[in-house]
Tab-separated table of N, CA and C and ligand atoms in Angstrom:
chain	number	residue	atom	x	y	z
A	24	MET	N	154.127	232.163	142.705
A	24	MET	CA	154.139	232.076	144.159
A	24	MET	C	153.071	231.072	144.603
A	25	PRO	N	153.450	230.053	145.371
A	25	PRO	CA	152.487	229.025	145.770
A	25	PRO	C	151.470	229.557	146.757
A	26	SER	N	150.285	229.023	146.674
A	26	SER	CA	149.237	229.402	147.614
A	26	SER	C	149.559	228.807	148.979
A	27	PRO	N	148.946	229.321	150.044
A	27	PRO	CA	149.189	228.734	151.370
A	27	PRO	C	148.827	227.249	151.403
A	28	PHE	N	147.826	226.849	150.641
A	28	PHE	CA	147.436	225.434	150.639
A	28	PHE	C	148.476	224.598	149.928
A	29	GLY	N	149.020	225.129	148.867
A	29	GLY	CA	150.066	224.403	148.160
A	29	GLY	C	151.300	224.258	149.039
A	30	LEU	N	151.613	225.292	149.801
A	30	LEU	CA	152.765	225.254	150.704
A	30	LEU	C	152.552	224.203	151.790
A	31	ARG	N	151.352	224.157	152.342
A	31	ARG	CA	151.046	223.163	153.383
A	31	ARG	C	151.206	221.746	152.826
A	32	ARG	N	150.687	221.532	151.618
A	32	ARG	CA	150.783	220.205	150.999
A	32	ARG	C	152.246	219.822	150.788
A	33	ARG	N	153.065	220.814	150.362
A	33	ARG	CA	154.480	220.513	150.132
A	33	ARG	C	155.184	220.181	151.451
A	34	LEU	N	154.835	220.905	152.531
A	34	LEU	CA	155.450	220.639	153.825
A	34	LEU	C	155.037	219.260	154.353
A	35	LYS	N	153.748	218.905	154.163
A	35	LYS	CA	153.280	217.581	154.603
A	35	LYS	C	154.014	216.486	153.840
A	36	ALA	N	154.194	216.694	152.556
A	36	ALA	CA	154.886	215.695	151.751
A	36	ALA	C	156.347	215.597	152.183
A	37	LEU	N	156.960	216.747	152.472
A	37	LEU	CA	158.358	216.783	152.884
A	37	LEU	C	158.576	216.025	154.192
A	38	PHE	N	157.630	216.150	155.137
A	38	PHE	CA	157.787	215.499	156.439
A	38	PHE	C	157.030	214.168	156.510
A	39	GLY	N	156.452	213.721	155.415
A	39	GLY	CA	155.793	212.415	155.381
A	39	GLY	C	154.472	212.372	156.112
A	40	ILE	N	153.805	213.487	156.246
A	40	ILE	CA	152.507	213.521	156.929
A	40	ILE	C	151.423	213.395	155.865
A	41	ALA	N	150.701	212.303	155.916
A	41	ALA	CA	149.650	212.073	154.929
A	41	ALA	C	148.363	212.732	155.391
A	42	SER	N	147.596	213.168	154.463
A	42	SER	CA	146.268	213.692	154.791
A	42	SER	C	145.387	212.551	155.264
A	43	ALA	N	144.464	212.868	156.152
A	43	ALA	CA	143.541	211.846	156.640
A	43	ALA	C	142.679	211.360	155.483
A	44	PRO	N	142.541	210.046	155.335
A	44	PRO	CA	141.700	209.557	154.243
A	44	PRO	C	140.241	209.947	154.480
A	45	VAL	N	139.586	210.259	153.399
A	45	VAL	CA	138.171	210.607	153.483
A	45	VAL	C	137.370	209.311	153.560
A	46	ALA	N	136.579	209.189	154.621
A	46	ALA	CA	135.782	207.978	154.791
A	46	ALA	C	134.638	207.973	153.782
A	47	ALA	N	134.473	206.855	153.118
A	47	ALA	CA	133.365	206.721	152.172
A	47	ALA	C	132.066	206.556	152.956
A	48	ALA	N	131.021	207.112	152.423
A	48	ALA	CA	129.709	206.972	153.073
A	48	ALA	C	129.315	205.499	153.072
A	49	PRO	N	128.772	205.011	154.177
A	49	PRO	CA	128.367	203.595	154.191
A	49	PRO	C	127.228	203.377	153.204
A	50	PRO	N	127.194	202.194	152.603
A	50	PRO	CA	126.102	201.924	151.663
A	50	PRO	C	124.774	201.909	152.403
A	51	PRO	N	123.691	202.295	151.724
A	51	PRO	CA	122.383	202.277	152.392
A	51	PRO	C	122.025	200.859	152.799
A	52	PRO	N	121.371	200.700	153.958
A	52	PRO	CA	121.020	199.353	154.397
A	52	PRO	C	120.055	198.683	153.423
A	53	LYS	N	120.242	197.393	153.290
A	53	LYS	CA	119.415	196.618	152.365
A	53	LYS	C	118.569	195.614	153.145
A	54	VAL	N	117.482	195.250	152.549
A	54	VAL	CA	116.614	194.217	153.096
A	54	VAL	C	116.392	193.188	151.996
A	55	SER	N	115.968	192.010	152.400
A	55	SER	CA	115.757	190.930	151.449
A	55	SER	C	114.263	190.613	151.341
A	56	LEU	N	113.791	190.438	150.139
A	56	LEU	CA	112.387	190.091	149.913
A	56	LEU	C	112.319	188.809	149.095
A	57	THR	N	111.541	187.855	149.587
A	57	THR	CA	111.257	186.638	148.826
A	57	THR	C	109.762	186.585	148.584
A	58	VAL	N	109.383	186.376	147.321
A	58	VAL	CA	107.974	186.286	146.940
A	58	VAL	C	107.711	184.873	146.431
A	59	VAL	N	106.743	184.207	147.052
A	59	VAL	CA	106.303	182.887	146.591
A	59	VAL	C	105.051	183.116	145.761
A	60	GLY	N	105.086	182.691	144.526
A	60	GLY	CA	103.948	182.894	143.638
A	60	GLY	C	102.854	181.863	143.866
A	61	PRO	N	101.709	182.034	143.202
A	61	PRO	CA	100.609	181.076	143.325
A	61	PRO	C	101.012	179.665	142.891
A	62	ASP	N	102.015	179.577	142.016
A	62	ASP	CA	102.498	178.278	141.547
A	62	ASP	C	103.571	177.691	142.455
A	63	GLY	N	103.905	178.394	143.544
A	63	GLY	CA	104.898	177.901	144.487
A	63	GLY	C	106.327	178.272	144.151
A	64	VAL	N	106.539	178.932	143.015
A	64	VAL	CA	107.888	179.325	142.614
A	64	VAL	C	108.339	180.527	143.452
A	65	GLU	N	109.553	180.449	143.993
A	65	GLU	CA	110.101	181.533	144.812
A	65	GLU	C	111.014	182.419	143.977
A	66	GLN	N	110.911	183.728	144.233
A	66	GLN	CA	111.795	184.714	143.620
A	66	GLN	C	112.301	185.611	144.741
A	67	SER	N	113.558	186.016	144.683
A	67	SER	CA	114.122	186.865	145.737
A	67	SER	C	114.844	188.051	145.142
A	68	THR	N	114.884	189.122	145.933
A	68	THR	CA	115.604	190.321	145.539
A	68	THR	C	116.009	191.094	146.788
A	69	ASP	N	116.929	192.018	146.630
A	69	ASP	CA	117.285	192.956	147.686
A	69	ASP	C	116.596	194.277	147.391
A	70	ALA	N	116.387	195.074	148.443
A	70	ALA	CA	115.765	196.382	148.275
A	70	ALA	C	116.280	197.306	149.359
A	71	SER	N	116.089	198.583	149.175
A	71	SER	CA	116.478	199.557	150.181
A	71	SER	C	115.459	199.579	151.308
A	72	VAL	N	115.929	199.862	152.514
A	72	VAL	CA	115.020	200.021	153.650
A	72	VAL	C	114.016	201.125	153.325
A	73	GLY	N	112.752	200.865	153.594
A	73	GLY	CA	111.705	201.851	153.329
A	73	GLY	C	110.950	201.595	152.040
A	74	ALA	N	111.492	200.723	151.190
A	74	ALA	CA	110.775	200.393	149.950
A	74	ALA	C	109.531	199.587	150.302
A	75	THR	N	108.492	199.726	149.505
A	75	THR	CA	107.317	198.885	149.723
A	75	THR	C	107.586	197.504	149.117
A	76	VAL	N	106.834	196.535	149.589
A	76	VAL	CA	106.960	195.179	149.053
A	76	VAL	C	106.674	195.206	147.551
A	77	LEU	N	105.665	195.992	147.147
A	77	LEU	CA	105.303	196.069	145.733
A	77	LEU	C	106.446	196.647	144.892
A	78	SER	N	107.034	197.752	145.348
A	78	SER	CA	108.107	198.362	144.558
A	78	SER	C	109.326	197.448	144.522
A	79	ALA	N	109.620	196.774	145.631
A	79	ALA	CA	110.756	195.843	145.630
A	79	ALA	C	110.500	194.686	144.671
A	80	SER	N	109.243	194.238	144.605
A	80	SER	CA	108.938	193.095	143.731
A	80	SER	C	109.050	193.464	142.256
A	81	SER	N	109.060	194.756	141.957
A	81	SER	CA	109.182	195.166	140.552
A	81	SER	C	110.533	194.760	139.970
A	82	ARG	N	111.467	194.397	140.827
A	82	ARG	CA	112.782	193.962	140.353
A	82	ARG	C	112.800	192.474	140.007
A	83	LEU	N	111.704	191.800	140.308
A	83	LEU	CA	111.623	190.364	140.040
A	83	LEU	C	111.181	190.112	138.599
A	84	ARG	N	111.473	188.924	138.110
A	84	ARG	CA	111.051	188.579	136.746
A	84	ARG	C	109.531	188.636	136.645
A	85	ARG	N	108.843	188.151	137.696
A	85	ARG	CA	107.378	188.223	137.727
A	85	ARG	C	106.976	188.987	138.988
A	86	PRO	N	106.726	190.287	138.884
A	86	PRO	CA	106.362	191.098	140.054
A	86	PRO	C	104.945	190.819	140.554
A	87	ILE	N	104.658	191.310	141.745
A	87	ILE	CA	103.321	191.209	142.322
A	87	ILE	C	102.378	192.098	141.508
A	88	ALA	N	101.181	191.579	141.223
A	88	ALA	CA	100.189	192.354	140.470
A	88	ALA	C	99.627	193.463	141.355
A	89	SER	N	99.293	194.575	140.735
A	89	SER	CA	98.717	195.695	141.485
A	89	SER	C	97.653	196.357	140.638
A	90	GLY	N	96.816	197.146	141.325
A	90	GLY	CA	95.768	197.865	140.612
A	90	GLY	C	95.884	199.355	140.856
A	91	CYS	N	95.485	199.761	142.048
A	91	CYS	CA	95.387	201.183	142.343
A	91	CYS	C	96.691	201.789	142.881
A	92	SER	N	97.499	200.994	143.554
A	92	SER	CA	98.707	201.457	144.258
A	92	SER	C	98.380	202.490	145.324
A	93	GLU	N	97.138	202.534	145.764
A	93	GLU	CA	96.711	203.496	146.795
A	93	GLU	C	95.987	202.796	147.939
A	94	SER	N	96.206	201.522	148.086
A	94	SER	CA	95.629	200.699	149.157
A	94	SER	C	94.105	200.718	149.179
A	95	THR	N	93.496	200.676	147.985
A	95	THR	CA	92.033	200.639	147.955
A	95	THR	C	91.466	199.418	147.227
A	96	CYS	N	92.215	198.796	146.316
A	96	CYS	CA	91.627	197.707	145.524
A	96	CYS	C	91.899	196.313	146.085
A	97	GLY	N	93.008	196.124	146.756
A	97	GLY	CA	93.345	194.823	147.344
A	97	GLY	C	94.003	193.854	146.386
A	98	THR	N	94.245	194.257	145.150
A	98	THR	CA	94.868	193.363	144.168
A	98	THR	C	96.256	192.895	144.619
A	99	CYS	N	96.970	193.745	145.303
A	99	CYS	CA	98.365	193.471	145.663
A	99	CYS	C	98.506	192.744	146.996
A	100	ARG	N	97.408	192.209	147.517
A	100	ARG	CA	97.471	191.557	148.836
A	100	ARG	C	98.468	190.411	148.845
A	101	VAL	N	99.108	190.236	149.983
A	101	VAL	CA	100.046	189.129	150.174
A	101	VAL	C	99.859	188.565	151.577
A	102	GLU	N	100.207	187.287	151.712
A	102	GLU	CA	100.245	186.652	153.022
A	102	GLU	C	101.706	186.649	153.463
A	103	VAL	N	101.981	187.153	154.643
A	103	VAL	CA	103.358	187.176	155.132
A	103	VAL	C	103.686	185.805	155.709
A	104	LEU	N	104.685	185.149	155.133
A	104	LEU	CA	105.091	183.817	155.583
A	104	LEU	C	106.191	183.894	156.638
A	105	GLU	N	107.103	184.845	156.484
A	105	GLU	CA	108.208	185.016	157.438
A	105	GLU	C	108.555	186.506	157.523
A	106	GLY	N	108.909	186.946	158.732
A	106	GLY	CA	109.408	188.312	158.909
A	106	GLY	C	108.324	189.369	159.019
A	107	ALA	N	107.167	189.017	159.556
A	107	ALA	CA	106.091	190.015	159.674
A	107	ALA	C	106.558	191.225	160.495
A	108	GLY	N	107.410	190.993	161.477
A	108	GLY	CA	107.923	192.085	162.298
A	108	GLY	C	108.943	192.953	161.583
A	109	ASN	N	109.319	192.549	160.373
A	109	ASN	CA	110.285	193.333	159.603
A	109	ASN	C	109.597	194.272	158.619
A	110	LEU	N	108.267	194.344	158.743
A	110	LEU	CA	107.481	195.270	157.922
A	110	LEU	C	106.996	196.425	158.790
A	111	GLY	N	106.720	197.552	158.170
A	111	GLY	CA	106.150	198.682	158.891
A	111	GLY	C	104.731	198.352	159.350
A	112	GLU	N	104.217	199.198	160.207
A	112	GLU	CA	102.863	199.004	160.755
A	112	GLU	C	101.805	199.140	159.653
A	113	GLN	N	100.697	198.402	159.827
A	113	GLN	CA	99.561	198.578	158.927
A	113	GLN	C	98.950	199.957	159.157
A	114	THR	N	98.518	200.578	158.073
A	114	THR	CA	97.806	201.844	158.199
A	114	THR	C	96.318	201.551	158.376
A	115	ALA	N	95.576	202.541	158.826
A	115	ALA	CA	94.127	202.381	158.974
A	115	ALA	C	93.492	202.074	157.622
A	116	ARG	N	93.972	202.708	156.571
A	116	ARG	CA	93.440	202.491	155.216
A	116	ARG	C	93.684	201.040	154.779
A	117	GLU	N	94.860	200.544	155.088
A	117	GLU	CA	95.194	199.164	154.726
A	117	GLU	C	94.272	198.193	155.465
A	118	ARG	N	94.095	198.396	156.753
A	118	ARG	CA	93.202	197.522	157.539
A	118	ARG	C	91.779	197.581	156.995
A	119	ALA	N	91.324	198.774	156.644
A	119	ALA	CA	89.962	198.936	156.128
A	119	ALA	C	89.787	198.208	154.802
A	120	THR	N	90.759	198.297	153.912
A	120	THR	CA	90.656	197.628	152.607
A	120	THR	C	90.635	196.119	152.773
A	121	LEU	N	91.478	195.601	153.671
A	121	LEU	CA	91.486	194.155	153.910
A	121	LEU	C	90.122	193.711	154.434
A	122	LYS	N	89.560	194.470	155.357
A	122	LYS	CA	88.263	194.121	155.944
A	122	LYS	C	87.139	194.225	154.908
A	123	GLU	N	87.127	195.308	154.130
A	123	GLU	CA	86.073	195.519	153.132
A	123	GLU	C	86.039	194.410	152.085
A	124	ASN	N	87.198	193.830	151.787
A	124	ASN	CA	87.274	192.778	150.774
A	124	ASN	C	87.177	191.382	151.369
A	125	GLY	N	87.013	191.288	152.682
A	125	GLY	CA	86.878	189.987	153.322
A	125	GLY	C	88.188	189.216	153.414
A	126	TYR	N	89.312	189.919	153.335
A	126	TYR	CA	90.621	189.269	153.433
A	126	TYR	C	91.044	189.150	154.886
A	127	SER	N	91.968	188.252	155.143
A	127	SER	CA	92.501	188.076	156.489
A	127	SER	C	93.131	189.381	156.976
A	128	PRO	N	92.873	189.750	158.229
A	128	PRO	CA	93.504	190.970	158.755
A	128	PRO	C	95.014	190.819	158.915
A	129	GLU	N	95.504	189.584	158.805
A	129	GLU	CA	96.953	189.345	158.905
A	129	GLU	C	97.663	189.612	157.578
A	130	TRP	N	96.919	189.595	156.475
A	130	TRP	CA	97.533	189.838	155.178
A	130	TRP	C	97.968	191.288	155.101
A	131	ARG	N	98.782	191.584	154.104
A	131	ARG	CA	99.250	192.949	153.911
A	131	ARG	C	98.992	193.376	152.474
A	132	LEU	N	98.854	194.657	152.301
A	132	LEU	CA	98.781	195.227	150.954
A	132	LEU	C	100.208	195.610	150.581
A	133	SER	N	100.735	194.968	149.554
A	133	SER	CA	102.148	195.168	149.237
A	133	SER	C	102.441	196.581	148.749
A	134	CYS	N	101.406	197.306	148.314
A	134	CYS	CA	101.653	198.682	147.880
A	134	CYS	C	101.828	199.617	149.078
A	135	ARG	N	101.525	199.129	150.284
A	135	ARG	CA	101.664	199.955	151.483
A	135	ARG	C	102.670	199.404	152.476
A	136	ALA	N	102.869	198.084	152.493
A	136	ALA	CA	103.751	197.464	153.482
A	136	ALA	C	105.207	197.806	153.165
A	137	GLU	N	105.853	198.482	154.097
A	137	GLU	CA	107.249	198.897	153.896
A	137	GLU	C	108.202	197.881	154.517
A	138	LEU	N	109.288	197.617	153.799
A	138	LEU	CA	110.356	196.748	154.298
A	138	LEU	C	111.235	197.591	155.209
A	139	VAL	N	111.303	197.235	156.486
A	139	VAL	CA	112.062	198.085	157.421
A	139	VAL	C	113.366	197.452	157.906
A	140	LYS	N	113.469	196.100	157.838
A	140	LYS	CA	114.737	195.487	158.252
A	140	LYS	C	114.799	194.020	157.826
A	141	ASP	N	115.989	193.501	157.813
A	141	ASP	CA	116.287	192.077	157.612
A	141	ASP	C	115.623	191.461	156.380
A	142	ALA	N	114.783	190.445	156.602
A	142	ALA	CA	114.234	189.679	155.486
A	142	ALA	C	112.744	189.437	155.683
A	143	VAL	N	112.040	189.417	154.576
A	143	VAL	CA	110.594	189.175	154.576
A	143	VAL	C	110.285	188.185	153.454
A	144	LYS	N	109.393	187.241	153.759
A	144	LYS	CA	108.941	186.275	152.748
A	144	LYS	C	107.426	186.343	152.687
A	145	VAL	N	106.886	186.527	151.495
A	145	VAL	CA	105.437	186.646	151.339
A	145	VAL	C	104.938	185.685	150.272
A	146	ARG	N	103.653	185.344	150.367
A	146	ARG	CA	102.982	184.585	149.312
A	146	ARG	C	102.086	185.570	148.570
A	147	ALA	N	102.297	185.674	147.274
A	147	ALA	CA	101.475	186.560	146.450
A	147	ALA	C	100.341	185.760	145.833
A	148	PHE	N	99.198	186.359	145.699
A	148	PHE	CA	98.047	185.697	145.117
A	148	PHE	C	97.956	185.932	143.616
A	149	GLU	N	98.547	187.043	143.158
A	149	GLU	CA	98.549	187.356	141.723
A	149	GLU	C	99.904	187.940	141.359
A	150	LEU	N	100.475	187.432	140.250
A	150	LEU	CA	101.711	187.989	139.701
A	150	LEU	C	101.430	188.527	138.312
A	151	ILE	N	102.270	189.407	137.875
A	151	ILE	CA	102.139	189.929	136.505
A	151	ILE	C	102.714	188.917	135.538
B	215	FES	S1	97.462	198.037	144.382
B	215	FES	FE1	95.438	198.406	145.051
B	215	FES	S2	95.580	197.983	147.148
B	215	FES	FE2	97.621	197.774	146.495
């Protein structure tokens, strides 16, 4: 004896009524990161929104160098060349580390700077 669901499916097939297609979840939004190394060589990659510049750069052949990954050493500093508005806000800790090391307050710590939209291009001072 067919189940009620099996009966419904048979009736839909008999009258040519198709089930509504299940919509696929949209892919997560992506952002683009370009890193210019100290030698001027550019490398680019895509990353998920919310990834840090440092974690996104790990997909590159030569990633950005890092030390603490806690925004205290300044090893991962970068100069933003394009798309500064496409990064998350600086944290107080990030501003303090830049100041303590005598770096430009416009620079970012790639271990803290989050990619929030579109495209960002940075100059890295140290690569692995
Ligand atoms: S790795 Fe040390 S500040 Fe980013």
